[in-house]
């Protein structure tokens, strides 16, 4: 039995490891019970998780690629969607989309 003297009190290992049910808090009892049952089925949970990941990967690989990168979730009656459609027909936007890639040249700066 290991003890430690600290001026007025003595703490023993037996006091620290006391498993008396009356001293445990409610949350500790709940979590200990959860751990007890979860520990029993841990391999089943692992197997189910691996199976779920494999099945998800199989279904994800069968999804078709989108035909267009422009994904619109709102209907054409929504004012935000109408604004987006209106901006697409502006001359500036049409010329920018049709001109190809954009590049920027910055003079006098050294890369970090």
JSON list of C-alpha atoms in Angstrom, two decimals:
[
{"chain": "A", "resi": 1, "resn": "UNK", "atom": "CA", "xyz": [0.00, 0.00, 0.00]},
{"chain": "A", "resi": 2, "resn": "UNK", "atom": "CA", "xyz": [1.53, 3.27, -1.14]},
{"chain": "A", "resi": 3, "resn": "UNK", "atom": "CA", "xyz": [0.80, 6.41, 0.82]},
{"chain": "A", "resi": 4, "resn": "UNK", "atom": "CA", "xyz": [1.77, 10.04, 0.54]},
{"chain": "A", "resi": 5, "resn": "UNK", "atom": "CA", "xyz": [2.05, 12.38, 3.48]},
{"chain": "A", "resi": 6, "resn": "UNK", "atom": "CA", "xyz": [1.06, 15.97, 2.89]},
{"chain": "A", "resi": 7, "resn": "UNK", "atom": "CA", "xyz": [1.18, 17.93, 6.16]},
{"chain": "A", "resi": 8, "resn": "UNK", "atom": "CA", "xyz": [-2.35, 17.24, 7.40]},
{"chain": "A", "resi": 9, "resn": "UNK", "atom": "CA", "xyz": [-3.79, 14.57, 5.11]},
{"chain": "A", "resi": 10, "resn": "UNK", "atom": "CA", "xyz": [-2.87, 11.09, 3.94]},
{"chain": "A", "resi": 11, "resn": "UNK", "atom": "CA", "xyz": [-3.97, 9.75, 0.55]},
{"chain": "A", "resi": 12, "resn": "UNK", "atom": "CA", "xyz": [-3.65, 6.05, -0.14]},
{"chain": "A", "resi": 13, "resn": "UNK", "atom": "CA", "xyz": [-3.89, 4.16, -3.40]},
{"chain": "A", "resi": 14, "resn": "UNK", "atom": "CA", "xyz": [-6.84, 2.23, -1.96]},
{"chain": "A", "resi": 15, "resn": "UNK", "atom": "CA", "xyz": [-8.75, 5.49, -1.48]},
{"chain": "A", "resi": 16, "resn": "UNK", "atom": "CA", "xyz": [-8.10, 6.52, -5.09]},
{"chain": "A", "resi": 17, "resn": "UNK", "atom": "CA", "xyz": [-9.11, 3.15, -6.53]},
{"chain": "A", "resi": 18, "resn": "UNK", "atom": "CA", "xyz": [-12.23, 2.86, -4.39]},
{"chain": "A", "resi": 19, "resn": "UNK", "atom": "CA", "xyz": [-14.95, 1.38, -6.63]},
{"chain": "A", "resi": 20, "resn": "UNK", "atom": "CA", "xyz": [-17.79, 1.97, -4.22]},
{"chain": "A", "resi": 21, "resn": "UNK", "atom": "CA", "xyz": [-21.00, 2.57, -6.23]},
{"chain": "A", "resi": 22, "resn": "UNK", "atom": "CA", "xyz": [-22.22, 5.23, -3.80]},
{"chain": "A", "resi": 23, "resn": "UNK", "atom": "CA", "xyz": [-19.29, 7.51, -4.62]},
{"chain": "A", "resi": 24, "resn": "UNK", "atom": "CA", "xyz": [-19.78, 7.47, -8.40]},
{"chain": "A", "resi": 25, "resn": "UNK", "atom": "CA", "xyz": [-21.70, 10.27, -10.04]},
{"chain": "A", "resi": 26, "resn": "UNK", "atom": "CA", "xyz": [-24.72, 9.62, -12.24]},
{"chain": "A", "resi": 27, "resn": "UNK", "atom": "CA", "xyz": [-22.92, 10.53, -15.46]},
{"chain": "A", "resi": 28, "resn": "UNK", "atom": "CA", "xyz": [-20.01, 8.25, -14.58]},
{"chain": "A", "resi": 29, "resn": "UNK", "atom": "CA", "xyz": [-22.40, 5.34, -14.00]},
{"chain": "A", "resi": 30, "resn": "UNK", "atom": "CA", "xyz": [-24.15, 6.03, -17.32]},
{"chain": "A", "resi": 31, "resn": "UNK", "atom": "CA", "xyz": [-20.89, 6.28, -19.26]},
{"chain": "A", "resi": 32, "resn": "UNK", "atom": "CA", "xyz": [-19.48, 3.19, -17.55]},
{"chain": "A", "resi": 33, "resn": "UNK", "atom": "CA", "xyz": [-22.61, 1.24, -18.49]},
{"chain": "A", "resi": 34, "resn": "UNK", "atom": "CA", "xyz": [-22.40, 2.52, -22.07]},
{"chain": "A", "resi": 35, "resn": "UNK", "atom": "CA", "xyz": [-18.75, 1.52, -22.26]},
{"chain": "A", "resi": 36, "resn": "UNK", "atom": "CA", "xyz": [-19.51, -1.94, -20.87]},
{"chain": "A", "resi": 37, "resn": "UNK", "atom": "CA", "xyz": [-22.05, -2.71, -23.62]},
{"chain": "A", "resi": 38, "resn": "UNK", "atom": "CA", "xyz": [-20.18, -0.93, -26.39]},
{"chain": "A", "resi": 39, "resn": "UNK", "atom": "CA", "xyz": [-17.00, -2.82, -25.50]},
{"chain": "A", "resi": 40, "resn": "UNK", "atom": "CA", "xyz": [-18.85, -6.10, -25.95]},
{"chain": "A", "resi": 41, "resn": "UNK", "atom": "CA", "xyz": [-20.00, -5.24, -29.49]},
{"chain": "A", "resi": 42, "resn": "UNK", "atom": "CA", "xyz": [-16.94, -3.27, -30.63]},
{"chain": "A", "resi": 43, "resn": "UNK", "atom": "CA", "xyz": [-15.96, -5.79, -33.32]},
{"chain": "A", "resi": 44, "resn": "UNK", "atom": "CA", "xyz": [-19.49, -5.86, -34.70]},
{"chain": "A", "resi": 45, "resn": "UNK", "atom": "CA", "xyz": [-19.53, -2.05, -34.85]},
{"chain": "A", "resi": 46, "resn": "UNK", "atom": "CA", "xyz": [-16.15, -2.07, -36.61]},
{"chain": "A", "resi": 47, "resn": "UNK", "atom": "CA", "xyz": [-17.36, -4.64, -39.15]},
{"chain": "A", "resi": 48, "resn": "UNK", "atom": "CA", "xyz": [-20.58, -2.67, -39.81]},
{"chain": "A", "resi": 49, "resn": "UNK", "atom": "CA", "xyz": [-18.58, 0.55, -40.25]},
{"chain": "A", "resi": 50, "resn": "UNK", "atom": "CA", "xyz": [-16.21, -1.04, -42.74]},
{"chain": "A", "resi": 51, "resn": "UNK", "atom": "CA", "xyz": [-19.13, -2.56, -44.65]},
{"chain": "A", "resi": 52, "resn": "UNK", "atom": "CA", "xyz": [-20.90, 0.82, -44.75]},
{"chain": "A", "resi": 53, "resn": "UNK", "atom": "CA", "xyz": [-17.78, 2.50, -46.14]},
{"chain": "A", "resi": 54, "resn": "UNK", "atom": "CA", "xyz": [-17.39, -0.19, -48.81]},
{"chain": "A", "resi": 55, "resn": "UNK", "atom": "CA", "xyz": [-21.07, -0.04, -49.82]},
{"chain": "A", "resi": 56, "resn": "UNK", "atom": "CA", "xyz": [-20.95, 3.77, -49.94]},
{"chain": "A", "resi": 57, "resn": "UNK", "atom": "CA", "xyz": [-17.89, 3.61, -52.18]},
{"chain": "A", "resi": 58, "resn": "UNK", "atom": "CA", "xyz": [-19.58, 1.17, -54.54]},
{"chain": "A", "resi": 59, "resn": "UNK", "atom": "CA", "xyz": [-22.69, 3.35, -54.87]},
{"chain": "A", "resi": 60, "resn": "UNK", "atom": "CA", "xyz": [-20.59, 6.51, -55.22]},
{"chain": "A", "resi": 61, "resn": "UNK", "atom": "CA", "xyz": [-18.61, 4.96, -58.07]},
{"chain": "A", "resi": 62, "resn": "UNK", "atom": "CA", "xyz": [-21.86, 4.28, -59.96]},
{"chain": "A", "resi": 63, "resn": "UNK", "atom": "CA", "xyz": [-23.00, 7.93, -59.90]},
{"chain": "A", "resi": 64, "resn": "UNK", "atom": "CA", "xyz": [-22.97, 9.69, -63.25]},
{"chain": "A", "resi": 65, "resn": "UNK", "atom": "CA", "xyz": [-20.84, 12.74, -63.74]},
{"chain": "A", "resi": 66, "resn": "UNK", "atom": "CA", "xyz": [-22.76, 15.98, -64.15]},
{"chain": "A", "resi": 67, "resn": "UNK", "atom": "CA", "xyz": [-23.29, 17.13, -67.71]},
{"chain": "A", "resi": 68, "resn": "UNK", "atom": "CA", "xyz": [-22.67, 20.74, -66.76]},
{"chain": "A", "resi": 69, "resn": "UNK", "atom": "CA", "xyz": [-20.60, 22.35, -64.02]},
{"chain": "A", "resi": 70, "resn": "UNK", "atom": "CA", "xyz": [-23.34, 24.93, -63.55]},
{"chain": "A", "resi": 71, "resn": "UNK", "atom": "CA", "xyz": [-25.46, 23.51, -60.73]},
{"chain": "A", "resi": 72, "resn": "UNK", "atom": "CA", "xyz": [-28.56, 25.59, -60.06]},
{"chain": "A", "resi": 73, "resn": "UNK", "atom": "CA", "xyz": [-30.73, 24.65, -57.10]},
{"chain": "A", "resi": 74, "resn": "UNK", "atom": "CA", "xyz": [-33.32, 27.42, -57.31]},
{"chain": "A", "resi": 75, "resn": "UNK", "atom": "CA", "xyz": [-36.24, 27.54, -59.71]},
{"chain": "A", "resi": 76, "resn": "UNK", "atom": "CA", "xyz": [-36.45, 30.14, -62.49]},
{"chain": "A", "resi": 77, "resn": "UNK", "atom": "CA", "xyz": [-39.20, 31.97, -60.58]},
{"chain": "A", "resi": 78, "resn": "UNK", "atom": "CA", "xyz": [-36.83, 32.86, -57.72]},
{"chain": "A", "resi": 79, "resn": "UNK", "atom": "CA", "xyz": [-35.53, 36.44, -57.88]},
{"chain": "A", "resi": 80, "resn": "UNK", "atom": "CA", "xyz": [-31.93, 35.41, -57.17]},
{"chain": "A", "resi": 81, "resn": "UNK", "atom": "CA", "xyz": [-32.05, 32.93, -60.03]},
{"chain": "A", "resi": 82, "resn": "UNK", "atom": "CA", "xyz": [-33.59, 35.59, -62.30]},
{"chain": "A", "resi": 83, "resn": "UNK", "atom": "CA", "xyz": [-30.76, 37.94, -61.36]},
{"chain": "A", "resi": 84, "resn": "UNK", "atom": "CA", "xyz": [-28.20, 35.25, -62.16]},
{"chain": "A", "resi": 85, "resn": "UNK", "atom": "CA", "xyz": [-29.81, 34.56, -65.55]},
{"chain": "A", "resi": 86, "resn": "UNK", "atom": "CA", "xyz": [-29.89, 38.28, -66.31]},
{"chain": "A", "resi": 87, "resn": "UNK", "atom": "CA", "xyz": [-26.22, 38.74, -65.47]},
{"chain": "A", "resi": 88, "resn": "UNK", "atom": "CA", "xyz": [-25.26, 35.84, -67.75]},
{"chain": "A", "resi": 89, "resn": "UNK", "atom": "CA", "xyz": [-26.69, 37.73, -70.75]},
{"chain": "A", "resi": 90, "resn": "UNK", "atom": "CA", "xyz": [-24.73, 40.94, -70.12]},
{"chain": "A", "resi": 91, "resn": "UNK", "atom": "CA", "xyz": [-22.24, 41.72, -72.89]},
{"chain": "A", "resi": 92, "resn": "UNK", "atom": "CA", "xyz": [-19.30, 41.94, -70.48]},
{"chain": "A", "resi": 93, "resn": "UNK", "atom": "CA", "xyz": [-19.97, 38.47, -69.05]},
{"chain": "A", "resi": 94, "resn": "UNK", "atom": "CA", "xyz": [-20.50, 36.95, -72.51]},
{"chain": "A", "resi": 95, "resn": "UNK", "atom": "CA", "xyz": [-17.20, 38.38, -73.78]},
{"chain": "A", "resi": 96, "resn": "UNK", "atom": "CA", "xyz": [-15.34, 37.24, -70.64]},
{"chain": "A", "resi": 97, "resn": "UNK", "atom": "CA", "xyz": [-16.66, 33.68, -70.92]},
{"chain": "A", "resi": 98, "resn": "UNK", "atom": "CA", "xyz": [-15.87, 33.48, -74.64]},
{"chain": "A", "resi": 99, "resn": "UNK", "atom": "CA", "xyz": [-12.36, 34.93, -74.43]},
{"chain": "A", "resi": 100, "resn": "UNK", "atom": "CA", "xyz": [-10.71, 31.94, -72.74]},
{"chain": "A", "resi": 101, "resn": "UNK", "atom": "CA", "xyz": [-8.52, 31.93, -69.67]},
{"chain": "A", "resi": 102, "resn": "UNK", "atom": "CA", "xyz": [-7.57, 34.96, -67.66]},
{"chain": "A", "resi": 103, "resn": "UNK", "atom": "CA", "xyz": [-4.02, 35.65, -66.52]},
{"chain": "A", "resi": 104, "resn": "UNK", "atom": "CA", "xyz": [-2.48, 38.32, -64.33]},
{"chain": "A", "resi": 105, "resn": "UNK", "atom": "CA", "xyz": [1.08, 39.63, -64.50]},
{"chain": "A", "resi": 106, "resn": "UNK", "atom": "CA", "xyz": [2.51, 41.42, -61.49]},
{"chain": "A", "resi": 107, "resn": "UNK", "atom": "CA", "xyz": [5.79, 43.28, -61.85]},
{"chain": "A", "resi": 108, "resn": "UNK", "atom": "CA", "xyz": [8.30, 44.01, -59.11]},
{"chain": "A", "resi": 109, "resn": "UNK", "atom": "CA", "xyz": [7.29, 41.44, -56.53]},
{"chain": "A", "resi": 110, "resn": "UNK", "atom": "CA", "xyz": [9.31, 38.45, -55.41]},
{"chain": "A", "resi": 111, "resn": "UNK", "atom": "CA", "xyz": [7.50, 35.24, -54.59]},
{"chain": "A", "resi": 112, "resn": "UNK", "atom": "CA", "xyz": [7.48, 34.23, -50.97]}
]
